[in-house]
Structure formats: C-alpha cells, structure tokens
mmCIF file of N, CA and C in Angstrom:
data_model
loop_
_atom_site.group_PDB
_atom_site.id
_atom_site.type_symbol
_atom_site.label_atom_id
_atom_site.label_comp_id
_atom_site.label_asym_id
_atom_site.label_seq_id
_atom_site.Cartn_x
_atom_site.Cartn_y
_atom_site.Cartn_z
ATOM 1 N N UNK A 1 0.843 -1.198 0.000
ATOM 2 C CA UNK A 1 0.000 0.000 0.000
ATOM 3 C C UNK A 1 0.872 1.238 0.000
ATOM 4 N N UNK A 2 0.630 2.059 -0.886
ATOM 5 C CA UNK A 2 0.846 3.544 -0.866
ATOM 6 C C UNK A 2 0.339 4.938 -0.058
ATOM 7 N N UNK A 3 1.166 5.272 0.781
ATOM 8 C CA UNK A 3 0.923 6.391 1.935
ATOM 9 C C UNK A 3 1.042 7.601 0.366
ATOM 10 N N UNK A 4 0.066 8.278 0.348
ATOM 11 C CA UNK A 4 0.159 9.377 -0.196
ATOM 12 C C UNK A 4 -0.429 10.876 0.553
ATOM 13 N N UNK A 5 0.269 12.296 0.058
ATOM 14 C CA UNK A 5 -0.094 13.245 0.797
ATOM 15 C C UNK A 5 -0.256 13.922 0.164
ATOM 16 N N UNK A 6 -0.830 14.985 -0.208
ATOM 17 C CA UNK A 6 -0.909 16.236 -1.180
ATOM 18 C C UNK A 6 -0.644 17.861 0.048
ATOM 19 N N UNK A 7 0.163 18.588 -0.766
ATOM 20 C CA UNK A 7 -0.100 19.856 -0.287
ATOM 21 C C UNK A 7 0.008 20.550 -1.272
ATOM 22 N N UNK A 8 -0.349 22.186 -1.166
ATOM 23 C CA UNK A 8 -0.003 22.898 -1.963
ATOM 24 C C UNK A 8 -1.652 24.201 -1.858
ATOM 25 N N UNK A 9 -2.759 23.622 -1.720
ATOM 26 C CA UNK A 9 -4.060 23.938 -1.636
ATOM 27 C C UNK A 9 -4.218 25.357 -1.071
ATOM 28 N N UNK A 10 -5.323 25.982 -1.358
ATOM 29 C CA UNK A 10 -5.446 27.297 -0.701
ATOM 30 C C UNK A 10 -6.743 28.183 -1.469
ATOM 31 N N UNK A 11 -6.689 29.506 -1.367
ATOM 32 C CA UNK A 11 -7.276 30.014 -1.971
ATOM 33 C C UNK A 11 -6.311 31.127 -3.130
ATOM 34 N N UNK A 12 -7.278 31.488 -4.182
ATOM 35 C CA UNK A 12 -6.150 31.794 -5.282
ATOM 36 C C UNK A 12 -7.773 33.123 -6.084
ATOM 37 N N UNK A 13 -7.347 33.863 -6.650
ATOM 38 C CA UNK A 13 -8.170 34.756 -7.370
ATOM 39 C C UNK A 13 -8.150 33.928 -8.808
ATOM 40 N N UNK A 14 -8.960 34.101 -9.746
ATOM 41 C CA UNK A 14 -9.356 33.766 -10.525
ATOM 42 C C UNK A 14 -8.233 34.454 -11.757
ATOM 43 N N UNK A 15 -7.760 33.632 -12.835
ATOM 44 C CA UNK A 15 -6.552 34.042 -13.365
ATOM 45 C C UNK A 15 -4.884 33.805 -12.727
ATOM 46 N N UNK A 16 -5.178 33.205 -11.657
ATOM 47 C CA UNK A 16 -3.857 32.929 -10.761
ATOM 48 C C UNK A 16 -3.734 31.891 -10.927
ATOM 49 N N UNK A 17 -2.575 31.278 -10.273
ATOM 50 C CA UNK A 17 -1.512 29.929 -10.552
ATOM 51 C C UNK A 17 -1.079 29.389 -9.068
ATOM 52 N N UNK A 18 -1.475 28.188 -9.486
ATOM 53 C CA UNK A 18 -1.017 27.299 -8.199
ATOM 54 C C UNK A 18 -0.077 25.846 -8.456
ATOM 55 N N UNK A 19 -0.160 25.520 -7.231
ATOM 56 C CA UNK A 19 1.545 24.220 -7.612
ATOM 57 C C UNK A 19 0.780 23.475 -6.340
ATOM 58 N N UNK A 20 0.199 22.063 -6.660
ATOM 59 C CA UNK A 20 0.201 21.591 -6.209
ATOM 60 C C UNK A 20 0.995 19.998 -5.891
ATOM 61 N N UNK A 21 1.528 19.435 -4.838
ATOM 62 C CA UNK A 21 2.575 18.666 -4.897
ATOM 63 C C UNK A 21 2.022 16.937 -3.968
ATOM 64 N N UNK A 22 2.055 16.150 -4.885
ATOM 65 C CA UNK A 22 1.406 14.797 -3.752
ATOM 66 C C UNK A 22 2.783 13.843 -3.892
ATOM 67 N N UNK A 23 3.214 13.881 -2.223
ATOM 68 C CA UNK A 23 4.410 12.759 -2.068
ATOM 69 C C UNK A 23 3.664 11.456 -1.271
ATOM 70 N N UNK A 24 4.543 10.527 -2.392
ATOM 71 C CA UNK A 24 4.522 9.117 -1.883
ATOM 72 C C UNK A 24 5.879 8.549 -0.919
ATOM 73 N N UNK A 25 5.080 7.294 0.001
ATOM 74 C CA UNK A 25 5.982 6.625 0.873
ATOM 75 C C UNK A 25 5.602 5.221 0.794
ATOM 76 N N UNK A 26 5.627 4.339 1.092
ATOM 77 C CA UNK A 26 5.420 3.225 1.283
ATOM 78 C C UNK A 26 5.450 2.457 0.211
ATOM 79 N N UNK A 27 4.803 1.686 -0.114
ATOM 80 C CA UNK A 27 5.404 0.433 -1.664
ATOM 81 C C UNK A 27 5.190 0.931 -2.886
ATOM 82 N N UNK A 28 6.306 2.268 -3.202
ATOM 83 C CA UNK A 28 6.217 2.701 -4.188
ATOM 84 C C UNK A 28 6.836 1.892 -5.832
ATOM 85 N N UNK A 29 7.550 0.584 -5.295
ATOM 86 C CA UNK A 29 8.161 0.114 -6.341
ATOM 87 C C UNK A 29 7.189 -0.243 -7.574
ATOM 88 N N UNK A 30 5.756 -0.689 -6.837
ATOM 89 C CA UNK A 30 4.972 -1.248 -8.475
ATOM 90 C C UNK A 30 3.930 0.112 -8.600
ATOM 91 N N UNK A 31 4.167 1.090 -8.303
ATOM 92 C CA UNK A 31 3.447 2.086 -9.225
ATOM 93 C C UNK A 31 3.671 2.164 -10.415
ATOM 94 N N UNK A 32 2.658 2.451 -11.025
ATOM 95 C CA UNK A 32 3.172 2.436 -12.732
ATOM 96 C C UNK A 32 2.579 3.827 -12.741
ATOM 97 N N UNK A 33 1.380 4.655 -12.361
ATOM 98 C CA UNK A 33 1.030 6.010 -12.366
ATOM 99 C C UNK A 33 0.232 6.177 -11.543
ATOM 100 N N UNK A 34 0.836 7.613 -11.621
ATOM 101 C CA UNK A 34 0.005 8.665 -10.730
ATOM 102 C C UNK A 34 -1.061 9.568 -11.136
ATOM 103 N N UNK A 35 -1.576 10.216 -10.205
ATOM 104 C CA UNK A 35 -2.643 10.319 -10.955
ATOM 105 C C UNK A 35 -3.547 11.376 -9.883
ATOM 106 N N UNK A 36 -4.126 12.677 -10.883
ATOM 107 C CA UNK A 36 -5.026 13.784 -9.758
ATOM 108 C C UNK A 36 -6.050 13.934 -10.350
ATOM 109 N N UNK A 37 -6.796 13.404 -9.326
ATOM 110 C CA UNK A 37 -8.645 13.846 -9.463
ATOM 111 C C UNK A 37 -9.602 14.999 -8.492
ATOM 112 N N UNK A 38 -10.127 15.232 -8.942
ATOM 113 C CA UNK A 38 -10.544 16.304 -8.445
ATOM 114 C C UNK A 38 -12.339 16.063 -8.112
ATOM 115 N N UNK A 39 -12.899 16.999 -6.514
ATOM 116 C CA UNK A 39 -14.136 16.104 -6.280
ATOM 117 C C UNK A 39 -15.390 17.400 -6.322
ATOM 118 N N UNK A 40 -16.233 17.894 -6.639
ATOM 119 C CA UNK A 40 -16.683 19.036 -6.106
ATOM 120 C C UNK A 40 -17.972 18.332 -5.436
ATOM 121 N N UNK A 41 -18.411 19.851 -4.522
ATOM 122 C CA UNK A 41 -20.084 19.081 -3.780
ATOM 123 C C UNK A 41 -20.691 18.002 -4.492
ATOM 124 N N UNK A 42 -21.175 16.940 -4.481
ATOM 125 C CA UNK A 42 -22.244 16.178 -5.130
ATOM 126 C C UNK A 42 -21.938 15.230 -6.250
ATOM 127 N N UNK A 43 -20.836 15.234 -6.701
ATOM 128 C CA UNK A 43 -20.316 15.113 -7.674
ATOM 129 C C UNK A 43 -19.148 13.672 -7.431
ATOM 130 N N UNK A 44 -19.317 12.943 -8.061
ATOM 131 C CA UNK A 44 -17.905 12.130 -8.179
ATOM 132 C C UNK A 44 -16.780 12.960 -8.547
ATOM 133 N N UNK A 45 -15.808 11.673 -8.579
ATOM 134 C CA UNK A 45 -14.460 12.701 -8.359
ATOM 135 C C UNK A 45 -14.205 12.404 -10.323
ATOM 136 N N UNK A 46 -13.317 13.356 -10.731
ATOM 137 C CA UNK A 46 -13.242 13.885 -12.123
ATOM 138 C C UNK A 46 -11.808 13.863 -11.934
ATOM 139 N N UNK A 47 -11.328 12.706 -13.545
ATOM 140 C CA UNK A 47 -9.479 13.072 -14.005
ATOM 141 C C UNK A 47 -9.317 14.679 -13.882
ATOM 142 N N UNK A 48 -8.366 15.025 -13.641
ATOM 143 C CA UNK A 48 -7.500 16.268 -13.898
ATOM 144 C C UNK A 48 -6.194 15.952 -15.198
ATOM 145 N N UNK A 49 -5.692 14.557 -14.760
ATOM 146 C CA UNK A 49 -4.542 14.044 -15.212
ATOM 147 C C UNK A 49 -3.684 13.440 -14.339
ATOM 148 N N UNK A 50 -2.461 13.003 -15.132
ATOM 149 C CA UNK A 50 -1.317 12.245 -14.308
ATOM 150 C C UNK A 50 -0.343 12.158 -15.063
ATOM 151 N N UNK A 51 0.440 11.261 -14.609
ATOM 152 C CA UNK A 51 1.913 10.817 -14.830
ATOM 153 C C UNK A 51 2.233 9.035 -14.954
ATOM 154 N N UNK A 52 2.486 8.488 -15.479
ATOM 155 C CA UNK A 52 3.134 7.515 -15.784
ATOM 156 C C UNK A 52 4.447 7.409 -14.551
ATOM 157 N N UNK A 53 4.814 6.345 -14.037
ATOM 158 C CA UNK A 53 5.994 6.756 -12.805
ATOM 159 C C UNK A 53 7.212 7.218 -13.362
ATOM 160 N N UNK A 54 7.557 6.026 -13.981
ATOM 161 C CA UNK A 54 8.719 5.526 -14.747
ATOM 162 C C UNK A 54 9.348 6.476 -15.620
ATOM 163 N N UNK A 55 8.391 6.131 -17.206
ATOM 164 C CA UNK A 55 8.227 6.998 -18.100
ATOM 165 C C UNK A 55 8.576 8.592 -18.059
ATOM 166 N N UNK A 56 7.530 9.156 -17.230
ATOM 167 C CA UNK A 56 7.424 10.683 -16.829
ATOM 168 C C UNK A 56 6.313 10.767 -18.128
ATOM 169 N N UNK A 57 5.731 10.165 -18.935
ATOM 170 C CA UNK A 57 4.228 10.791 -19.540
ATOM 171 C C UNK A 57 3.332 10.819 -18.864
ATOM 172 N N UNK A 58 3.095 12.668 -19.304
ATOM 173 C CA UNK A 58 1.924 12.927 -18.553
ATOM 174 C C UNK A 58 0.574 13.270 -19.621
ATOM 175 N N UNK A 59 -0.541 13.080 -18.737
ATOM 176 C CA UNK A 59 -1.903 13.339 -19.735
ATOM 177 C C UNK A 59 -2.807 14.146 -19.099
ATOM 178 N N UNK A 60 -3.763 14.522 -19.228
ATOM 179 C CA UNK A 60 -4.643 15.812 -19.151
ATOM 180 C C UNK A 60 -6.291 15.161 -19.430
ATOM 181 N N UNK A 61 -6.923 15.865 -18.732
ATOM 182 C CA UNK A 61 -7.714 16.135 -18.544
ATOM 183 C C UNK A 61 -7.978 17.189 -19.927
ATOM 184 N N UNK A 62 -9.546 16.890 -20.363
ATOM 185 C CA UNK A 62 -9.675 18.296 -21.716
ATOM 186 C C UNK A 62 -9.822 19.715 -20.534
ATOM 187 N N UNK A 63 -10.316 19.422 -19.720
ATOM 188 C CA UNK A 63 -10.811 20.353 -18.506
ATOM 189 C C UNK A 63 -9.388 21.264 -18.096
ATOM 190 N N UNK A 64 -8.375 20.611 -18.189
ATOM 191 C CA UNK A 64 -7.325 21.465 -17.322
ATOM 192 C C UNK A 64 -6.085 21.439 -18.596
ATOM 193 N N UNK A 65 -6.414 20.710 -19.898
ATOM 194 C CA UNK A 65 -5.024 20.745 -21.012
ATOM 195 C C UNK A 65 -5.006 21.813 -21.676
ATOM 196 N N UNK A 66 -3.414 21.949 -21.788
ATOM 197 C CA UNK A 66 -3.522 23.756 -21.919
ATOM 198 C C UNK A 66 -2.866 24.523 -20.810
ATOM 199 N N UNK A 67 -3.418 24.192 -19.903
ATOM 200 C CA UNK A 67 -2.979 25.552 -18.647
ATOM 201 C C UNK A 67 -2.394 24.769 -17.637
ATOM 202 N N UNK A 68 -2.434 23.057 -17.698
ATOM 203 C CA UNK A 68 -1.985 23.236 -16.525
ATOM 204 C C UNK A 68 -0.154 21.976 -17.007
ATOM 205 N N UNK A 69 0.397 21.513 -16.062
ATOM 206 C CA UNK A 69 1.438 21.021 -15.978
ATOM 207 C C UNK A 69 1.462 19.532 -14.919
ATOM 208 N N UNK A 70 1.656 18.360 -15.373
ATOM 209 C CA UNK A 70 1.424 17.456 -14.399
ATOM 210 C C UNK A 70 3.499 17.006 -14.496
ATOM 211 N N UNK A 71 4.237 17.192 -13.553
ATOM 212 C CA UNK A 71 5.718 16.515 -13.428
ATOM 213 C C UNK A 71 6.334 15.509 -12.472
ATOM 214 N N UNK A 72 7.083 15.522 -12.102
ATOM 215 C CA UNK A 72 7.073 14.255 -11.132
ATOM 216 C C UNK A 72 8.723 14.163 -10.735
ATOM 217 N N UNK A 73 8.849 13.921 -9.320
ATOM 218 C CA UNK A 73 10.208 13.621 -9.012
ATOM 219 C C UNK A 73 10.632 12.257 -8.731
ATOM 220 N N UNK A 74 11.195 11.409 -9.117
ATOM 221 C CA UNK A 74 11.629 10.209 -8.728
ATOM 222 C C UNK A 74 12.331 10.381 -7.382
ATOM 223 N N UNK A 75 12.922 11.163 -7.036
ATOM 224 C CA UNK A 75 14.097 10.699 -6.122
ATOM 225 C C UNK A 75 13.842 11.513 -5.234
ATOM 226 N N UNK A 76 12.507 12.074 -5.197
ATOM 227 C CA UNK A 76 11.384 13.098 -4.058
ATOM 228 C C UNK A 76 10.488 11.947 -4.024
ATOM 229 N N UNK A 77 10.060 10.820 -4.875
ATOM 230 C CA UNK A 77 8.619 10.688 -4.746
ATOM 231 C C UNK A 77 7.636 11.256 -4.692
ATOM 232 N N UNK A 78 7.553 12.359 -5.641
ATOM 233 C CA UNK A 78 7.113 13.785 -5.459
ATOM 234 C C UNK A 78 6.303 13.809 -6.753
ATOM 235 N N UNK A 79 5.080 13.978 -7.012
ATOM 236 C CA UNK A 79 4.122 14.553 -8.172
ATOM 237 C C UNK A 79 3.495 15.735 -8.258
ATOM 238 N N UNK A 80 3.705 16.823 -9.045
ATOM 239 C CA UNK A 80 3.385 17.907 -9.125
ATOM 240 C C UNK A 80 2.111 18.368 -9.980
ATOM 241 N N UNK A 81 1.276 19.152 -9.867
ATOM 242 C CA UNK A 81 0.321 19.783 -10.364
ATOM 243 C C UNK A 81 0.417 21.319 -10.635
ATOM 244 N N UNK A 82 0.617 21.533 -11.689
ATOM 245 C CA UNK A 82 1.096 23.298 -11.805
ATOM 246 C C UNK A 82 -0.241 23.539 -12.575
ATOM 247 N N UNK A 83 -1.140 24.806 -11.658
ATOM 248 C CA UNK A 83 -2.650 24.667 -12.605
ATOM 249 C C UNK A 83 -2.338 26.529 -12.787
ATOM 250 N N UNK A 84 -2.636 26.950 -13.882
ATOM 251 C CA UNK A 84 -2.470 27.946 -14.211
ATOM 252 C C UNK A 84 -3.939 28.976 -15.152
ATOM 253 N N UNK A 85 -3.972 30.189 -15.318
ATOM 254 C CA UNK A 85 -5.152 30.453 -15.805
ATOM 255 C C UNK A 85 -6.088 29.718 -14.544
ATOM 256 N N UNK A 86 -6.407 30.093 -13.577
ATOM 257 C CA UNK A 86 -7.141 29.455 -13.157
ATOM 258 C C UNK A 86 -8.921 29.730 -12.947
ATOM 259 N N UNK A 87 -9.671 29.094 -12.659
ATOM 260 C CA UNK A 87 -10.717 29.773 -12.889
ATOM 261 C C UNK A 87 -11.621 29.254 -11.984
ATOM 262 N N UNK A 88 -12.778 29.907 -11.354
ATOM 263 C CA UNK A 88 -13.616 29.262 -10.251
ATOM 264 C C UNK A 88 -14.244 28.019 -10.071
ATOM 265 N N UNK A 89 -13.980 27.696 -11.420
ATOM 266 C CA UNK A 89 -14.649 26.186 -11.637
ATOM 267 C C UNK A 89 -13.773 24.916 -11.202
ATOM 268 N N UNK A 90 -12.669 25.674 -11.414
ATOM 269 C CA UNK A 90 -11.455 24.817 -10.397
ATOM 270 C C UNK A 90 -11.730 24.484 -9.108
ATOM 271 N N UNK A 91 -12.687 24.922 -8.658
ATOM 272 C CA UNK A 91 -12.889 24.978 -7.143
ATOM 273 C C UNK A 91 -13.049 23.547 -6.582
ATOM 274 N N UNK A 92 -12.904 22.496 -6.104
ATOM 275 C CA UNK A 92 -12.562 21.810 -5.529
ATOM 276 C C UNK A 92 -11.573 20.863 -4.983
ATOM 277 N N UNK A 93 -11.817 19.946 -4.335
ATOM 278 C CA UNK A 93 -10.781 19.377 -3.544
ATOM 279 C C UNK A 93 -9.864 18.161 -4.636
ATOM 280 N N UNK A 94 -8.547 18.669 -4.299
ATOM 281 C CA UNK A 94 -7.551 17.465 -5.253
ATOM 282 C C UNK A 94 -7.271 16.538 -4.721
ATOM 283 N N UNK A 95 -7.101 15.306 -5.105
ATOM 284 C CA UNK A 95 -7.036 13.897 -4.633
ATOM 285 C C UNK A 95 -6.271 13.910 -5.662
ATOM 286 N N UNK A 96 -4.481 13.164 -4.984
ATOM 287 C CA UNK A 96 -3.725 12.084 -6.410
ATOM 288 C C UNK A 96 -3.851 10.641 -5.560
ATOM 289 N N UNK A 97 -3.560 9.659 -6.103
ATOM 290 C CA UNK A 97 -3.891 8.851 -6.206
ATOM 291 C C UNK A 97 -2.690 7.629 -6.910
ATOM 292 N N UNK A 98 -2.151 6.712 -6.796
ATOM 293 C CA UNK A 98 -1.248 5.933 -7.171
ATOM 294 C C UNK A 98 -2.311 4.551 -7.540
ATOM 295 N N UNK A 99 -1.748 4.490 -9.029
ATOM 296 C CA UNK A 99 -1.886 2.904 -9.590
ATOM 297 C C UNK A 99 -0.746 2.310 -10.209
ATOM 298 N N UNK A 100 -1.220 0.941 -10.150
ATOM 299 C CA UNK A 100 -0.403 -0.349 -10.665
ATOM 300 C C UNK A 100 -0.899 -0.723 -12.318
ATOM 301 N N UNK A 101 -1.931 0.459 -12.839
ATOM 302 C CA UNK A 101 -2.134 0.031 -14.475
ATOM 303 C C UNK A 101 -2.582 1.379 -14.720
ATOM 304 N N UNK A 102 -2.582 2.029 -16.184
ATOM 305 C CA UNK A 102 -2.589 2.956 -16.559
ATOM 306 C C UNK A 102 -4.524 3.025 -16.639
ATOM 307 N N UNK A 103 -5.112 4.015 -15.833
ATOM 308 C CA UNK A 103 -6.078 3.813 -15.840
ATOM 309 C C UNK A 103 -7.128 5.453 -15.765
ATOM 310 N N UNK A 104 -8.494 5.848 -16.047
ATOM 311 C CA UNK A 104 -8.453 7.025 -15.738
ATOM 312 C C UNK A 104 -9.648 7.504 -14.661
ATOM 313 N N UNK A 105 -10.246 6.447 -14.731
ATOM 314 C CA UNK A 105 -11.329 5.837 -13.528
ATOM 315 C C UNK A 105 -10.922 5.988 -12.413
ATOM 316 N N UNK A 106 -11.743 6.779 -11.098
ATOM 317 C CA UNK A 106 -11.099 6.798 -9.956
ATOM 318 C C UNK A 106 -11.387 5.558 -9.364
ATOM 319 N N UNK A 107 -11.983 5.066 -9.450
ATOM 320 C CA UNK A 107 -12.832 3.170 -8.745
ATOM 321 C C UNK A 107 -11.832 2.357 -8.917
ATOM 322 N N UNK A 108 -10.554 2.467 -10.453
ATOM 323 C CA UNK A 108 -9.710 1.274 -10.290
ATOM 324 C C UNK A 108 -8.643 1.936 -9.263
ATOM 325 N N UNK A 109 -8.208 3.003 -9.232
ATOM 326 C CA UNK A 109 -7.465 3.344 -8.127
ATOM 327 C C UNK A 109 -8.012 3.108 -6.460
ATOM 328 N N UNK A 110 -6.481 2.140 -5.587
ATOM 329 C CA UNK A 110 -6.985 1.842 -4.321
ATOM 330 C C UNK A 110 -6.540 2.931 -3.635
ATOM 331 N N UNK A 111 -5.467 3.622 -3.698
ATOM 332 C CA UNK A 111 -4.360 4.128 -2.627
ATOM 333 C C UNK A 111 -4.618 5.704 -3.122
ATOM 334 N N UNK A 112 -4.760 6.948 -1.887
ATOM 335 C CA UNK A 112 -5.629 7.935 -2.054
ATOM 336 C C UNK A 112 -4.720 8.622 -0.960
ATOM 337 N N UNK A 113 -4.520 9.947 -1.373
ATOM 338 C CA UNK A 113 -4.107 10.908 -0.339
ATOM 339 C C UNK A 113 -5.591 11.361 0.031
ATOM 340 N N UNK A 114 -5.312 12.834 1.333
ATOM 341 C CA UNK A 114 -6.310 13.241 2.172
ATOM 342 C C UNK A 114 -7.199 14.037 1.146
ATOM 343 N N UNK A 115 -6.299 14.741 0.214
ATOM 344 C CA UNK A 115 -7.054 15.645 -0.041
ATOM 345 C C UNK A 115 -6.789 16.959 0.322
ATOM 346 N N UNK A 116 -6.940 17.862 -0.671
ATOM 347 C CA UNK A 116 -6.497 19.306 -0.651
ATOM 348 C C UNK A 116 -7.345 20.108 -1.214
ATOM 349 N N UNK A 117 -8.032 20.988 -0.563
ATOM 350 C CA UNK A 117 -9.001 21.995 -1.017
ATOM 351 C C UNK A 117 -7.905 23.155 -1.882
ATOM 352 N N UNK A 118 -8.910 23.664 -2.996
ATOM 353 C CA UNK A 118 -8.473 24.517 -3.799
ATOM 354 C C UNK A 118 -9.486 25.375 -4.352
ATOM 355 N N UNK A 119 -9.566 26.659 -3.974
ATOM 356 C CA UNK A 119 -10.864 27.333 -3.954
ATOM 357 C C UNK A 119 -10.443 28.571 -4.631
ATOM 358 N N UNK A 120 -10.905 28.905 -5.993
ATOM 359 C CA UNK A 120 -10.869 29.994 -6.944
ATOM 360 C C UNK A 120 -11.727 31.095 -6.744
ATOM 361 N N UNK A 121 -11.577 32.165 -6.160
ATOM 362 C CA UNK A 121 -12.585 33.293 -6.172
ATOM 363 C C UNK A 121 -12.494 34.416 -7.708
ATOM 364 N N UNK A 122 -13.822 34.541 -7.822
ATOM 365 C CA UNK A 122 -14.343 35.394 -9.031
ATOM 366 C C UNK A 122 -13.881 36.673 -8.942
#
C-alpha cells in the first residue's frame, strides 16, 4: 500500500496559478502512475490528469489541457500539479492517487491521499 499526501491547496483569485505537490511513501516500487482527481459538492471525483511513474508521460484532462502542468520527481517521490489560468470552476478538492495500471477511472485506483481543497474566487 501507498501512503500518499498532497499539499499545496489554498485560496487563489481567478486568473492565478497554483503548484500543487502529492508525495509518496510506502510500496512505491509497483506504481506504474500517478494520478489527480478532483471532487466538487455532489459530484464524483473527475481526471484532472497524471503521470506515468517511470516513463514521466503525462496526460490531461480536456478540462485542465492547456494551462496546466502534471511533473514528477523520482528521487522526491514527489508529483506535481502546476494549474495555471485558473478559474472558479477549479474549485474543488484534489485527490492524487497511485496505480499499478494505466487507468483514468477513480474506482480502479486503491491508494488515495487526504485531499487538498483549492478554492478559486471570481
């Protein structure tokens, strides 16, 4: 199992840029990707994108491609989220997430950080 954490969260004006960062610990050897979803009120949780471990390919979300940046540190265990242009609709909480198959479904992913609120004002 994968201990994951996210920080980076906050509040941001609309048109602003944020960096969000989720480090892994624990049985990171069979990750194959990572991976940030995002949850708002009522709503299941929604790809943003991810990273491949290994590799370093990353993919997007149509919702966030374009503005934002998904990177990754091997030797941090470190996955980054650089969301830029940002806009109120961004407004909810980020979840990354570690899998063992390239997948974009949050249901096949087991292993889940806390969670990080990210709240865009108009």
């Amino acid at each position: 199992q994968v201990q994951l954490v996210e920080f980076g969260g906050g509040l941001v004006q609309a048109g602003g840029s944020l960096r969000l960062s989720c480090t892994a610990s624990g049985g990171t050897a069979g990750v194959y990707v990572m991976t940030w979803f995002r949850r708002t009120p009522g709503k299941d949780r929604d790809l943003v994108g991810g990273i491949t471990w290994v590799a370093g390919r990353p993919f997007y979300a149509d919702s966030v491609k374009g503005r934002s940046t998904i990177s990754r540190d091997i030797g941090k265990n470190t996955m980054y989220l650089q969301l830029n242009s940002l806009k109120p609709e961004d407004t909810a909480i980020y979840y990354c997430a570690a899998g063992r198959g390239h997948s974009v479904r949050a249901t096949d992913y087991d292993d889940w950080g806390q969670g990080t609120q990210v709240t865009v004002s108009s």
